Short mmCIF file of N, CA, C and O in Angstrom, two decimals:
data_model
loop_
_atom_site.label_atom_id
_atom_site.label_comp_id
_atom_site.label_asym_id
_atom_site.label_seq_id
_atom_site.Cartn_x
_atom_site.Cartn_y
_atom_site.Cartn_z
N MET A 1 56.71 21.83 39.15
CA MET A 1 55.87 20.76 39.59
C MET A 1 54.79 21.26 40.54
O MET A 1 53.67 20.76 40.52
N ARG A 2 55.23 22.23 41.38
CA ARG A 2 54.30 22.78 42.35
C ARG A 2 53.15 23.49 41.65
O ARG A 2 52.00 23.44 42.10
N GLY A 3 53.41 24.18 40.53
CA GLY A 3 52.38 24.88 39.79
C GLY A 3 51.37 23.91 39.17
O GLY A 3 50.18 24.19 39.08
N LEU A 4 51.87 22.74 38.75
CA LEU A 4 51.00 21.73 38.18
C LEU A 4 50.06 21.15 39.24
O LEU A 4 48.90 20.91 38.98
N ARG A 5 50.58 20.97 40.45
CA ARG A 5 49.75 20.47 41.54
C ARG A 5 48.66 21.47 41.90
O ARG A 5 47.57 21.10 42.29
N ALA A 6 48.93 22.74 41.75
CA ALA A 6 47.93 23.76 42.07
C ALA A 6 46.81 23.75 41.02
O ALA A 6 45.66 24.05 41.32
N LEU A 7 47.14 23.38 39.78
CA LEU A 7 46.15 23.34 38.70
C LEU A 7 45.37 22.02 38.66
O LEU A 7 44.31 21.94 38.03
N LEU A 8 45.86 21.00 39.31
CA LEU A 8 45.26 19.68 39.25
C LEU A 8 43.77 19.67 39.64
O LEU A 8 42.97 19.06 38.92
N PRO A 9 43.33 20.30 40.70
CA PRO A 9 41.89 20.29 41.00
C PRO A 9 41.05 20.94 39.90
O PRO A 9 39.97 20.46 39.58
N TYR A 10 41.56 21.99 39.32
CA TYR A 10 40.83 22.67 38.24
C TYR A 10 40.76 21.80 36.99
O TYR A 10 39.73 21.71 36.32
N LEU A 11 41.90 21.17 36.67
CA LEU A 11 41.94 20.29 35.50
C LEU A 11 41.00 19.10 35.70
O LEU A 11 40.34 18.65 34.76
N THR A 12 40.93 18.59 36.90
CA THR A 12 40.03 17.48 37.20
C THR A 12 38.58 17.88 36.96
O THR A 12 37.80 17.14 36.35
N VAL A 13 38.19 19.05 37.40
CA VAL A 13 36.84 19.54 37.19
C VAL A 13 36.55 19.70 35.70
O VAL A 13 35.48 19.31 35.21
N VAL A 14 37.52 20.24 34.95
CA VAL A 14 37.33 20.41 33.51
C VAL A 14 37.17 19.05 32.82
O VAL A 14 36.29 18.88 31.97
N VAL A 15 37.98 18.09 33.18
CA VAL A 15 37.90 16.76 32.57
C VAL A 15 36.56 16.10 32.91
O VAL A 15 35.91 15.50 32.05
N VAL A 16 36.10 16.21 34.14
CA VAL A 16 34.82 15.62 34.54
C VAL A 16 33.68 16.29 33.78
O VAL A 16 32.77 15.61 33.27
N LEU A 17 33.70 17.62 33.67
CA LEU A 17 32.66 18.32 32.92
C LEU A 17 32.67 17.92 31.44
O LEU A 17 31.61 17.74 30.83
N ALA A 18 33.85 17.77 30.85
CA ALA A 18 33.95 17.34 29.45
C ALA A 18 33.40 15.92 29.29
O ALA A 18 32.70 15.62 28.31
N ALA A 19 33.69 15.05 30.24
CA ALA A 19 33.18 13.68 30.17
C ALA A 19 31.65 13.68 30.29
O ALA A 19 30.96 12.94 29.57
N ILE A 20 31.11 14.49 31.19
CA ILE A 20 29.65 14.57 31.34
C ILE A 20 29.03 15.10 30.04
O ILE A 20 28.03 14.57 29.56
N TYR A 21 29.61 16.13 29.46
CA TYR A 21 29.09 16.70 28.21
C TYR A 21 29.13 15.66 27.08
O TYR A 21 28.15 15.49 26.34
N ALA A 22 30.25 14.96 26.95
CA ALA A 22 30.38 13.94 25.90
C ALA A 22 29.37 12.81 26.12
O ALA A 22 28.72 12.35 25.18
N GLY A 23 29.21 12.38 27.37
CA GLY A 23 28.25 11.32 27.66
C GLY A 23 26.82 11.76 27.35
O GLY A 23 26.04 11.00 26.77
N TRP A 24 26.47 12.97 27.71
CA TRP A 24 25.13 13.48 27.42
C TRP A 24 24.91 13.58 25.91
O TRP A 24 23.83 13.24 25.41
N THR A 25 25.90 14.03 25.17
CA THR A 25 25.78 14.15 23.71
C THR A 25 25.55 12.77 23.09
O THR A 25 24.66 12.60 22.25
N VAL A 26 26.33 11.79 23.49
CA VAL A 26 26.18 10.43 22.95
C VAL A 26 24.80 9.88 23.30
O VAL A 26 24.09 9.32 22.45
N TYR A 27 24.37 10.03 24.55
CA TYR A 27 23.07 9.52 24.97
C TYR A 27 21.93 10.19 24.21
O TYR A 27 21.01 9.52 23.75
N SER A 28 21.97 11.51 24.09
CA SER A 28 20.87 12.21 23.41
C SER A 28 20.79 11.82 21.94
O SER A 28 19.69 11.67 21.40
N ARG A 29 21.93 11.64 21.29
CA ARG A 29 21.90 11.20 19.88
C ARG A 29 21.39 9.77 19.77
O ARG A 29 20.61 9.45 18.87
N TRP A 30 21.78 8.89 20.68
CA TRP A 30 21.29 7.52 20.68
C TRP A 30 19.79 7.49 20.88
O TRP A 30 19.06 6.78 20.19
N ASN A 31 19.30 8.29 21.83
CA ASN A 31 17.88 8.34 22.12
C ASN A 31 17.09 8.90 20.93
O ASN A 31 16.02 8.39 20.58
N ALA A 32 17.61 9.93 20.28
CA ALA A 32 16.94 10.50 19.10
C ALA A 32 16.88 9.48 17.97
O ALA A 32 15.85 9.36 17.29
N ASN A 33 17.96 8.74 17.75
CA ASN A 33 17.96 7.70 16.72
C ASN A 33 16.95 6.60 17.04
O ASN A 33 16.25 6.12 16.16
N ARG A 34 16.87 6.22 18.31
CA ARG A 34 15.92 5.19 18.72
C ARG A 34 14.48 5.67 18.48
O ARG A 34 13.65 4.92 17.99
N GLU A 35 14.20 6.91 18.80
CA GLU A 35 12.85 7.47 18.58
C GLU A 35 12.52 7.54 17.09
O GLU A 35 11.41 7.24 16.68
N SER A 36 13.48 7.94 16.28
CA SER A 36 13.21 8.03 14.84
C SER A 36 13.01 6.63 14.23
O SER A 36 12.17 6.45 13.36
N GLU A 37 13.74 5.64 14.71
CA GLU A 37 13.53 4.27 14.24
C GLU A 37 12.15 3.76 14.64
O GLU A 37 11.46 3.11 13.85
N ARG A 38 11.71 4.07 15.85
CA ARG A 38 10.39 3.67 16.31
C ARG A 38 9.30 4.34 15.47
O ARG A 38 8.34 3.70 15.05
N ALA A 39 9.48 5.62 15.18
CA ALA A 39 8.51 6.34 14.36
C ALA A 39 8.48 5.76 12.94
O ALA A 39 7.40 5.63 12.34
N ALA A 40 9.64 5.40 12.40
CA ALA A 40 9.69 4.82 11.05
C ALA A 40 8.99 3.46 11.02
O ALA A 40 8.26 3.14 10.08
N LYS A 41 9.19 2.65 12.06
CA LYS A 41 8.51 1.34 12.13
C LYS A 41 7.00 1.52 12.24
O LYS A 41 6.25 0.78 11.62
N ALA A 42 6.57 2.49 13.02
CA ALA A 42 5.13 2.75 13.16
C ALA A 42 4.53 3.21 11.83
O ALA A 42 3.44 2.79 11.45
N ALA A 43 5.25 4.07 11.11
CA ALA A 43 4.77 4.54 9.80
C ALA A 43 4.71 3.39 8.81
O ALA A 43 3.76 3.28 8.02
N ALA A 44 5.71 2.52 8.82
CA ALA A 44 5.71 1.37 7.91
C ALA A 44 4.56 0.42 8.24
O ALA A 44 3.90 -0.11 7.34
N ALA A 45 4.29 0.21 9.53
CA ALA A 45 3.18 -0.66 9.92
C ALA A 45 1.85 -0.06 9.48
O ALA A 45 0.96 -0.78 9.01
N GLU A 46 1.70 1.25 9.58
CA GLU A 46 0.47 1.91 9.15
C GLU A 46 0.30 1.79 7.63
O GLU A 46 -0.79 1.53 7.12
N ALA A 47 1.40 1.96 6.88
CA ALA A 47 1.35 1.82 5.42
C ALA A 47 0.99 0.38 5.04
O ALA A 47 0.19 0.16 4.13
N ASP A 48 1.56 -0.60 5.73
CA ASP A 48 1.23 -2.00 5.46
C ASP A 48 -0.24 -2.28 5.73
O ASP A 48 -0.90 -2.99 4.98
N LYS A 49 -0.77 -1.72 6.82
CA LYS A 49 -2.18 -1.91 7.15
C LYS A 49 -3.08 -1.31 6.07
O LYS A 49 -4.08 -1.91 5.69
N LYS A 50 -2.71 -0.16 5.55
CA LYS A 50 -3.50 0.46 4.49
C LYS A 50 -3.52 -0.41 3.24
O LYS A 50 -4.55 -0.54 2.58
N ILE A 51 -2.39 -1.01 2.91
CA ILE A 51 -2.32 -1.89 1.74
C ILE A 51 -3.19 -3.12 1.95
O ILE A 51 -3.96 -3.52 1.06
N VAL A 52 -3.10 -3.72 3.13
CA VAL A 52 -3.93 -4.90 3.42
C VAL A 52 -5.40 -4.54 3.34
O VAL A 52 -6.21 -5.26 2.76
N ASP A 53 -5.77 -3.38 3.92
CA ASP A 53 -7.17 -2.95 3.86
C ASP A 53 -7.61 -2.68 2.42
O ASP A 53 -8.73 -2.98 2.03
N GLN A 54 -6.72 -2.10 1.63
CA GLN A 54 -7.03 -1.80 0.24
C GLN A 54 -7.33 -3.08 -0.54
O GLN A 54 -8.18 -3.09 -1.43
N TYR A 55 -6.65 -4.15 -0.22
CA TYR A 55 -6.85 -5.41 -0.92
C TYR A 55 -7.82 -6.34 -0.21
O TYR A 55 -7.79 -7.54 -0.39
N GLY A 56 -8.71 -5.77 0.61
CA GLY A 56 -9.80 -6.55 1.17
C GLY A 56 -9.59 -7.09 2.56
O GLY A 56 -10.50 -7.65 3.14
N ALA A 57 -8.41 -6.98 3.11
CA ALA A 57 -8.13 -7.45 4.48
C ALA A 57 -8.62 -8.88 4.69
O ALA A 57 -9.21 -9.21 5.70
N GLY A 58 -8.39 -9.74 3.71
CA GLY A 58 -8.78 -11.14 3.81
C GLY A 58 -10.22 -11.41 3.38
O GLY A 58 -10.63 -12.55 3.34
N GLN A 59 -10.97 -10.38 3.06
CA GLN A 59 -12.36 -10.53 2.63
C GLN A 59 -12.44 -10.38 1.11
O GLN A 59 -11.61 -9.72 0.49
N LEU A 60 -13.47 -10.95 0.53
CA LEU A 60 -13.72 -10.83 -0.90
C LEU A 60 -13.95 -9.36 -1.24
O LEU A 60 -14.73 -8.68 -0.57
N LYS A 61 -13.27 -8.88 -2.26
CA LYS A 61 -13.42 -7.47 -2.63
C LYS A 61 -13.15 -7.30 -4.12
O LYS A 61 -12.18 -7.83 -4.65
N ILE A 62 -14.03 -6.55 -4.79
CA ILE A 62 -13.79 -6.16 -6.18
C ILE A 62 -13.01 -4.86 -6.13
O ILE A 62 -13.49 -3.86 -5.59
N LEU A 63 -11.81 -4.89 -6.65
CA LEU A 63 -10.93 -3.73 -6.61
C LEU A 63 -11.23 -2.76 -7.74
O LEU A 63 -11.28 -1.54 -7.51
N THR A 64 -11.39 -3.28 -8.96
CA THR A 64 -11.68 -2.45 -10.12
C THR A 64 -12.56 -3.22 -11.09
O THR A 64 -12.49 -4.45 -11.17
N PHE A 65 -13.37 -2.48 -11.84
CA PHE A 65 -14.15 -3.06 -12.94
C PHE A 65 -14.59 -1.90 -13.82
O PHE A 65 -15.40 -1.07 -13.41
N TYR A 66 -14.02 -1.83 -15.02
CA TYR A 66 -14.29 -0.71 -15.92
C TYR A 66 -13.92 -1.09 -17.35
O TYR A 66 -13.31 -2.13 -17.59
N ALA A 67 -14.31 -0.21 -18.30
CA ALA A 67 -13.94 -0.40 -19.70
C ALA A 67 -13.11 0.78 -20.16
O ALA A 67 -13.28 1.91 -19.69
N SER A 68 -12.22 0.51 -21.08
CA SER A 68 -11.40 1.57 -21.66
C SER A 68 -11.31 1.34 -23.16
O SER A 68 -10.83 0.30 -23.59
N PRO A 69 -11.81 2.23 -23.97
CA PRO A 69 -12.53 3.45 -23.63
C PRO A 69 -13.96 3.14 -23.19
O PRO A 69 -14.44 2.03 -23.38
N ALA A 70 -14.65 4.14 -22.64
CA ALA A 70 -16.00 3.94 -22.13
C ALA A 70 -17.05 3.97 -23.25
O ALA A 70 -18.17 3.53 -23.05
N VAL A 71 -16.66 4.50 -24.43
CA VAL A 71 -17.56 4.56 -25.59
C VAL A 71 -16.78 4.07 -26.81
O VAL A 71 -15.66 4.49 -27.04
N VAL A 72 -17.42 3.15 -27.59
CA VAL A 72 -16.78 2.61 -28.80
C VAL A 72 -17.77 2.63 -29.96
O VAL A 72 -18.97 2.77 -29.77
N LYS A 73 -17.24 2.46 -31.14
CA LYS A 73 -18.07 2.30 -32.34
C LYS A 73 -18.60 0.86 -32.37
O LYS A 73 -18.00 -0.03 -31.76
N PRO A 74 -19.69 0.58 -33.08
CA PRO A 74 -20.21 -0.80 -33.16
C PRO A 74 -19.12 -1.77 -33.65
O PRO A 74 -18.47 -1.52 -34.66
N GLY A 75 -18.90 -2.82 -32.90
CA GLY A 75 -17.87 -3.81 -33.23
C GLY A 75 -16.46 -3.35 -32.90
O GLY A 75 -15.50 -4.07 -33.14
N GLY A 76 -16.33 -2.15 -32.31
CA GLY A 76 -15.02 -1.61 -31.96
C GLY A 76 -14.42 -2.33 -30.75
O GLY A 76 -15.11 -3.02 -30.00
N ARG A 77 -13.14 -2.15 -30.57
CA ARG A 77 -12.41 -2.83 -29.50
C ARG A 77 -12.43 -2.00 -28.23
O ARG A 77 -12.14 -0.80 -28.23
N ALA A 78 -12.74 -2.65 -27.12
CA ALA A 78 -12.66 -2.05 -25.79
C ALA A 78 -11.98 -3.04 -24.87
O ALA A 78 -12.06 -4.26 -25.08
N LEU A 79 -11.27 -2.54 -23.92
CA LEU A 79 -10.68 -3.40 -22.89
C LEU A 79 -11.59 -3.38 -21.68
O LEU A 79 -11.93 -2.32 -21.15
N VAL A 80 -12.02 -4.55 -21.26
CA VAL A 80 -12.80 -4.69 -20.03
C VAL A 80 -11.80 -5.14 -18.97
O VAL A 80 -11.21 -6.22 -19.08
N CYS A 81 -11.61 -4.30 -17.97
CA CYS A 81 -10.58 -4.54 -16.95
C CYS A 81 -11.22 -4.82 -15.60
O CYS A 81 -12.24 -4.22 -15.25
N TYR A 82 -10.62 -5.73 -14.86
CA TYR A 82 -11.13 -6.08 -13.54
C TYR A 82 -9.99 -6.40 -12.61
O TYR A 82 -8.88 -6.71 -13.04
N GLY A 83 -10.27 -6.31 -11.34
CA GLY A 83 -9.32 -6.71 -10.31
C GLY A 83 -10.11 -7.16 -9.10
O GLY A 83 -11.06 -6.49 -8.69
N VAL A 84 -9.75 -8.31 -8.55
CA VAL A 84 -10.45 -8.83 -7.38
C VAL A 84 -9.41 -9.31 -6.36
O VAL A 84 -8.30 -9.69 -6.72
N ALA A 85 -9.80 -9.27 -5.11
CA ALA A 85 -8.94 -9.78 -4.03
C ALA A 85 -9.69 -10.87 -3.29
O ALA A 85 -10.89 -10.75 -3.05
N ASN A 86 -8.98 -11.93 -2.98
CA ASN A 86 -9.50 -13.04 -2.17
C ASN A 86 -10.67 -13.76 -2.84
O ASN A 86 -11.57 -14.25 -2.16
N ALA A 87 -10.66 -13.84 -4.16
CA ALA A 87 -11.72 -14.55 -4.88
C ALA A 87 -11.23 -15.93 -5.30
O ALA A 87 -10.05 -16.13 -5.59
N LYS A 88 -12.16 -16.86 -5.33
CA LYS A 88 -11.85 -18.20 -5.83
C LYS A 88 -12.20 -18.31 -7.31
O LYS A 88 -11.53 -18.99 -8.07
N SER A 89 -13.28 -17.62 -7.71
CA SER A 89 -13.68 -17.64 -9.11
C SER A 89 -14.30 -16.30 -9.47
O SER A 89 -14.82 -15.58 -8.61
N VAL A 90 -14.23 -15.97 -10.76
CA VAL A 90 -14.83 -14.74 -11.28
C VAL A 90 -15.46 -15.04 -12.64
O VAL A 90 -15.02 -15.94 -13.35
N ALA A 91 -16.48 -14.25 -12.96
CA ALA A 91 -17.12 -14.38 -14.27
C ALA A 91 -17.64 -13.00 -14.67
O ALA A 91 -18.01 -12.19 -13.82
N ILE A 92 -17.63 -12.76 -15.98
CA ILE A 92 -18.19 -11.53 -16.52
C ILE A 92 -19.41 -11.92 -17.34
O ILE A 92 -19.37 -12.83 -18.16
N GLU A 93 -20.51 -11.21 -17.08
CA GLU A 93 -21.75 -11.43 -17.84
C GLU A 93 -22.05 -10.16 -18.62
O GLU A 93 -21.97 -9.08 -18.04
N PRO A 94 -22.39 -10.21 -19.88
CA PRO A 94 -22.39 -11.40 -20.72
C PRO A 94 -20.96 -11.92 -20.92
O PRO A 94 -20.00 -11.16 -20.87
N HIS A 95 -20.88 -13.22 -21.13
CA HIS A 95 -19.60 -13.91 -21.22
C HIS A 95 -18.73 -13.32 -22.34
O HIS A 95 -19.17 -13.18 -23.46
N ILE A 96 -17.51 -12.95 -21.98
CA ILE A 96 -16.54 -12.47 -22.97
C ILE A 96 -15.50 -13.55 -23.21
O ILE A 96 -15.18 -13.90 -24.33
N ASP A 97 -14.97 -14.07 -22.11
CA ASP A 97 -13.90 -15.05 -22.17
C ASP A 97 -13.84 -15.74 -20.81
O ASP A 97 -14.33 -15.20 -19.82
N ASP A 98 -13.23 -16.92 -20.75
CA ASP A 98 -13.01 -17.56 -19.46
C ASP A 98 -11.94 -16.76 -18.74
O ASP A 98 -10.88 -16.47 -19.32
N ILE A 99 -12.22 -16.39 -17.50
CA ILE A 99 -11.28 -15.57 -16.76
C ILE A 99 -11.01 -16.20 -15.40
O ILE A 99 -11.77 -17.04 -14.93
N ALA A 100 -9.91 -15.79 -14.80
CA ALA A 100 -9.51 -16.27 -13.48
C ALA A 100 -9.33 -15.07 -12.56
O ALA A 100 -9.14 -13.95 -13.03
N PRO A 101 -9.37 -15.30 -11.26
CA PRO A 101 -9.14 -14.20 -10.33
C PRO A 101 -7.78 -13.55 -10.57
O PRO A 101 -6.79 -14.22 -10.85
N SER A 102 -7.76 -12.23 -10.50
CA SER A 102 -6.53 -11.47 -10.71
C SER A 102 -6.65 -10.13 -10.01
O SER A 102 -7.75 -9.58 -9.90
N LEU A 103 -5.53 -9.60 -9.56
CA LEU A 103 -5.55 -8.26 -8.97
C LEU A 103 -5.74 -7.19 -10.03
O LEU A 103 -6.29 -6.13 -9.76
N SER A 104 -5.30 -7.48 -11.26
CA SER A 104 -5.45 -6.52 -12.35
C SER A 104 -5.30 -7.26 -13.67
O SER A 104 -4.24 -7.81 -13.96
N ARG A 105 -6.38 -7.25 -14.47
CA ARG A 105 -6.34 -7.92 -15.77
C ARG A 105 -7.34 -7.24 -16.69
O ARG A 105 -8.39 -6.78 -16.27
N CYS A 106 -7.00 -7.19 -17.98
CA CYS A 106 -7.90 -6.63 -18.99
C CYS A 106 -8.08 -7.66 -20.11
O CYS A 106 -7.12 -8.34 -20.48
N ILE A 107 -9.31 -7.74 -20.62
CA ILE A 107 -9.60 -8.62 -21.76
C ILE A 107 -10.31 -7.80 -22.82
O ILE A 107 -10.95 -6.80 -22.53
N GLU A 108 -10.16 -8.24 -24.06
CA GLU A 108 -10.77 -7.50 -25.17
C GLU A 108 -12.24 -7.86 -25.33
O GLU A 108 -12.63 -9.01 -25.17
N ALA A 109 -13.02 -6.84 -25.67
CA ALA A 109 -14.44 -7.03 -25.98
C ALA A 109 -14.73 -6.23 -27.25
O ALA A 109 -14.13 -5.18 -27.49
N PHE A 110 -15.65 -6.75 -28.06
CA PHE A 110 -16.03 -6.10 -29.31
C PHE A 110 -17.56 -5.99 -29.38
O PHE A 110 -18.21 -6.69 -30.15
N PRO A 111 -18.16 -5.11 -28.55
CA PRO A 111 -19.62 -5.04 -28.49
C PRO A 111 -20.23 -4.42 -29.74
O PRO A 111 -19.65 -3.52 -30.35
N ARG A 112 -21.38 -4.90 -30.15
CA ARG A 112 -22.10 -4.36 -31.32
C ARG A 112 -23.15 -3.34 -30.88
O ARG A 112 -23.61 -2.55 -31.69
N ARG A 113 -23.55 -3.40 -29.61
CA ARG A 113 -24.54 -2.44 -29.09
C ARG A 113 -24.17 -2.12 -27.64
O ARG A 113 -23.37 -2.82 -27.02
N THR A 114 -24.78 -1.08 -27.10
CA THR A 114 -24.55 -0.70 -25.71
C THR A 114 -24.86 -1.90 -24.82
O THR A 114 -25.90 -2.54 -24.95
N THR A 115 -23.91 -2.22 -23.93
CA THR A 115 -24.00 -3.43 -23.14
C THR A 115 -23.66 -3.14 -21.68
O THR A 115 -22.72 -2.42 -21.39
N GLU A 116 -24.45 -3.74 -20.80
CA GLU A 116 -24.12 -3.68 -19.38
C GLU A 116 -23.33 -4.94 -19.03
O GLU A 116 -23.80 -6.06 -19.23
N TYR A 117 -22.11 -4.74 -18.53
CA TYR A 117 -21.26 -5.85 -18.11
C TYR A 117 -21.34 -5.96 -16.59
O TYR A 117 -21.36 -4.96 -15.88
N LYS A 118 -21.38 -7.21 -16.12
CA LYS A 118 -21.48 -7.47 -14.69
C LYS A 118 -20.37 -8.45 -14.30
O LYS A 118 -20.20 -9.49 -14.93
N LEU A 119 -19.63 -8.08 -13.28
CA LEU A 119 -18.59 -8.95 -12.74
C LEU A 119 -19.13 -9.62 -11.48
O LEU A 119 -19.67 -8.96 -10.59
N VAL A 120 -19.01 -10.94 -11.45
CA VAL A 120 -19.44 -11.71 -10.28
C VAL A 120 -18.21 -12.45 -9.75
O VAL A 120 -17.60 -13.24 -10.46
N ALA A 121 -17.87 -12.15 -8.50
CA ALA A 121 -16.72 -12.79 -7.85
C ALA A 121 -17.23 -13.62 -6.69
O ALA A 121 -18.13 -13.20 -5.95
N THR A 122 -16.65 -14.81 -6.52
CA THR A 122 -17.05 -15.72 -5.45
C THR A 122 -15.81 -16.13 -4.67
O THR A 122 -14.77 -16.43 -5.28
N ASP A 123 -15.92 -16.15 -3.34
CA ASP A 123 -14.77 -16.57 -2.53
C ASP A 123 -14.92 -18.03 -2.12
O ASP A 123 -15.89 -18.71 -2.49
N ALA A 124 -13.98 -18.54 -1.35
CA ALA A 124 -13.96 -19.94 -0.95
C ALA A 124 -15.13 -20.30 -0.03
O ALA A 124 -15.52 -21.46 0.05
N LYS A 125 -15.73 -19.31 0.64
CA LYS A 125 -16.86 -19.55 1.53
C LYS A 125 -18.19 -19.53 0.79
O LYS A 125 -19.24 -19.73 1.39
N GLY A 126 -18.16 -19.22 -0.52
CA GLY A 126 -19.38 -19.14 -1.31
C GLY A 126 -20.03 -17.77 -1.32
O GLY A 126 -21.08 -17.58 -1.92
N GLN A 127 -19.40 -16.79 -0.67
CA GLN A 127 -19.93 -15.43 -0.70
C GLN A 127 -19.63 -14.80 -2.05
O GLN A 127 -18.59 -15.09 -2.66
N THR A 128 -20.54 -13.94 -2.51
CA THR A 128 -20.34 -13.30 -3.81
C THR A 128 -20.33 -11.79 -3.67
O THR A 128 -20.91 -11.22 -2.75
N ALA A 129 -19.65 -11.17 -4.62
CA ALA A 129 -19.64 -9.72 -4.76
C ALA A 129 -19.87 -9.43 -6.23
O ALA A 129 -19.37 -10.15 -7.11
N THR A 130 -20.64 -8.39 -6.52
CA THR A 130 -20.91 -8.03 -7.91
C THR A 130 -20.70 -6.55 -8.11
O THR A 130 -20.83 -5.75 -7.18
N GLN A 131 -20.38 -6.23 -9.35
CA GLN A 131 -20.26 -4.82 -9.75
C GLN A 131 -20.54 -4.78 -11.24
O GLN A 131 -20.26 -5.74 -11.97
N SER A 132 -21.08 -3.66 -11.72
CA SER A 132 -21.40 -3.58 -13.15
C SER A 132 -21.10 -2.18 -13.68
O SER A 132 -20.94 -1.23 -12.91
N PHE A 133 -21.04 -2.08 -15.00
CA PHE A 133 -20.91 -0.82 -15.71
C PHE A 133 -21.54 -0.97 -17.07
O PHE A 133 -21.76 -2.09 -17.54
N VAL A 134 -21.81 0.14 -17.73
CA VAL A 134 -22.38 0.12 -19.08
C VAL A 134 -21.32 0.62 -20.04
O VAL A 134 -20.74 1.69 -19.86
N LEU A 135 -21.08 -0.17 -21.08
CA LEU A 135 -20.18 0.22 -22.17
C LEU A 135 -21.04 0.73 -23.31
O LEU A 135 -21.83 -0.04 -23.88
N ARG A 136 -20.95 2.01 -23.60
CA ARG A 136 -21.78 2.61 -24.64
C ARG A 136 -21.19 2.36 -26.01
O ARG A 136 -19.99 2.43 -26.22
N VAL A 137 -22.09 2.07 -26.95
CA VAL A 137 -21.71 1.91 -28.35
C VAL A 137 -22.46 3.00 -29.12
O VAL A 137 -23.68 3.05 -29.12
N ASP A 138 -21.71 3.88 -29.77
CA ASP A 138 -22.29 4.98 -30.56
C ASP A 138 -21.85 4.87 -32.00
O ASP A 138 -20.77 4.60 -32.34
#
């Protein structure tokens, strides 16, 4: 018993040091997890902002307007594709078909000669945006 009492101060120091080490390990891991969660939230917020900006950030924006293929034979089939954000109405000139605002839509066209197509998008405030391309017929 006497030998155990002689070791007691040393054992107490060892136990206190082990408790400090365990506490520091738990705290540092908790802090690292908290920092990584914060960084992940910041990255997600930045990605969300990029998506919102890409789709016009609440403003009228023509996202895409093109033909596929870009060259067709006379009377051949081409897809005229468009995408708009925050539009109330859209029209393609020369008129192909009645269309509605969409983020991504394609309609068929059968041009007989080289044609310049123009997309006109209008928002709820009456502001317009236009874009055009030429579909070659060879």
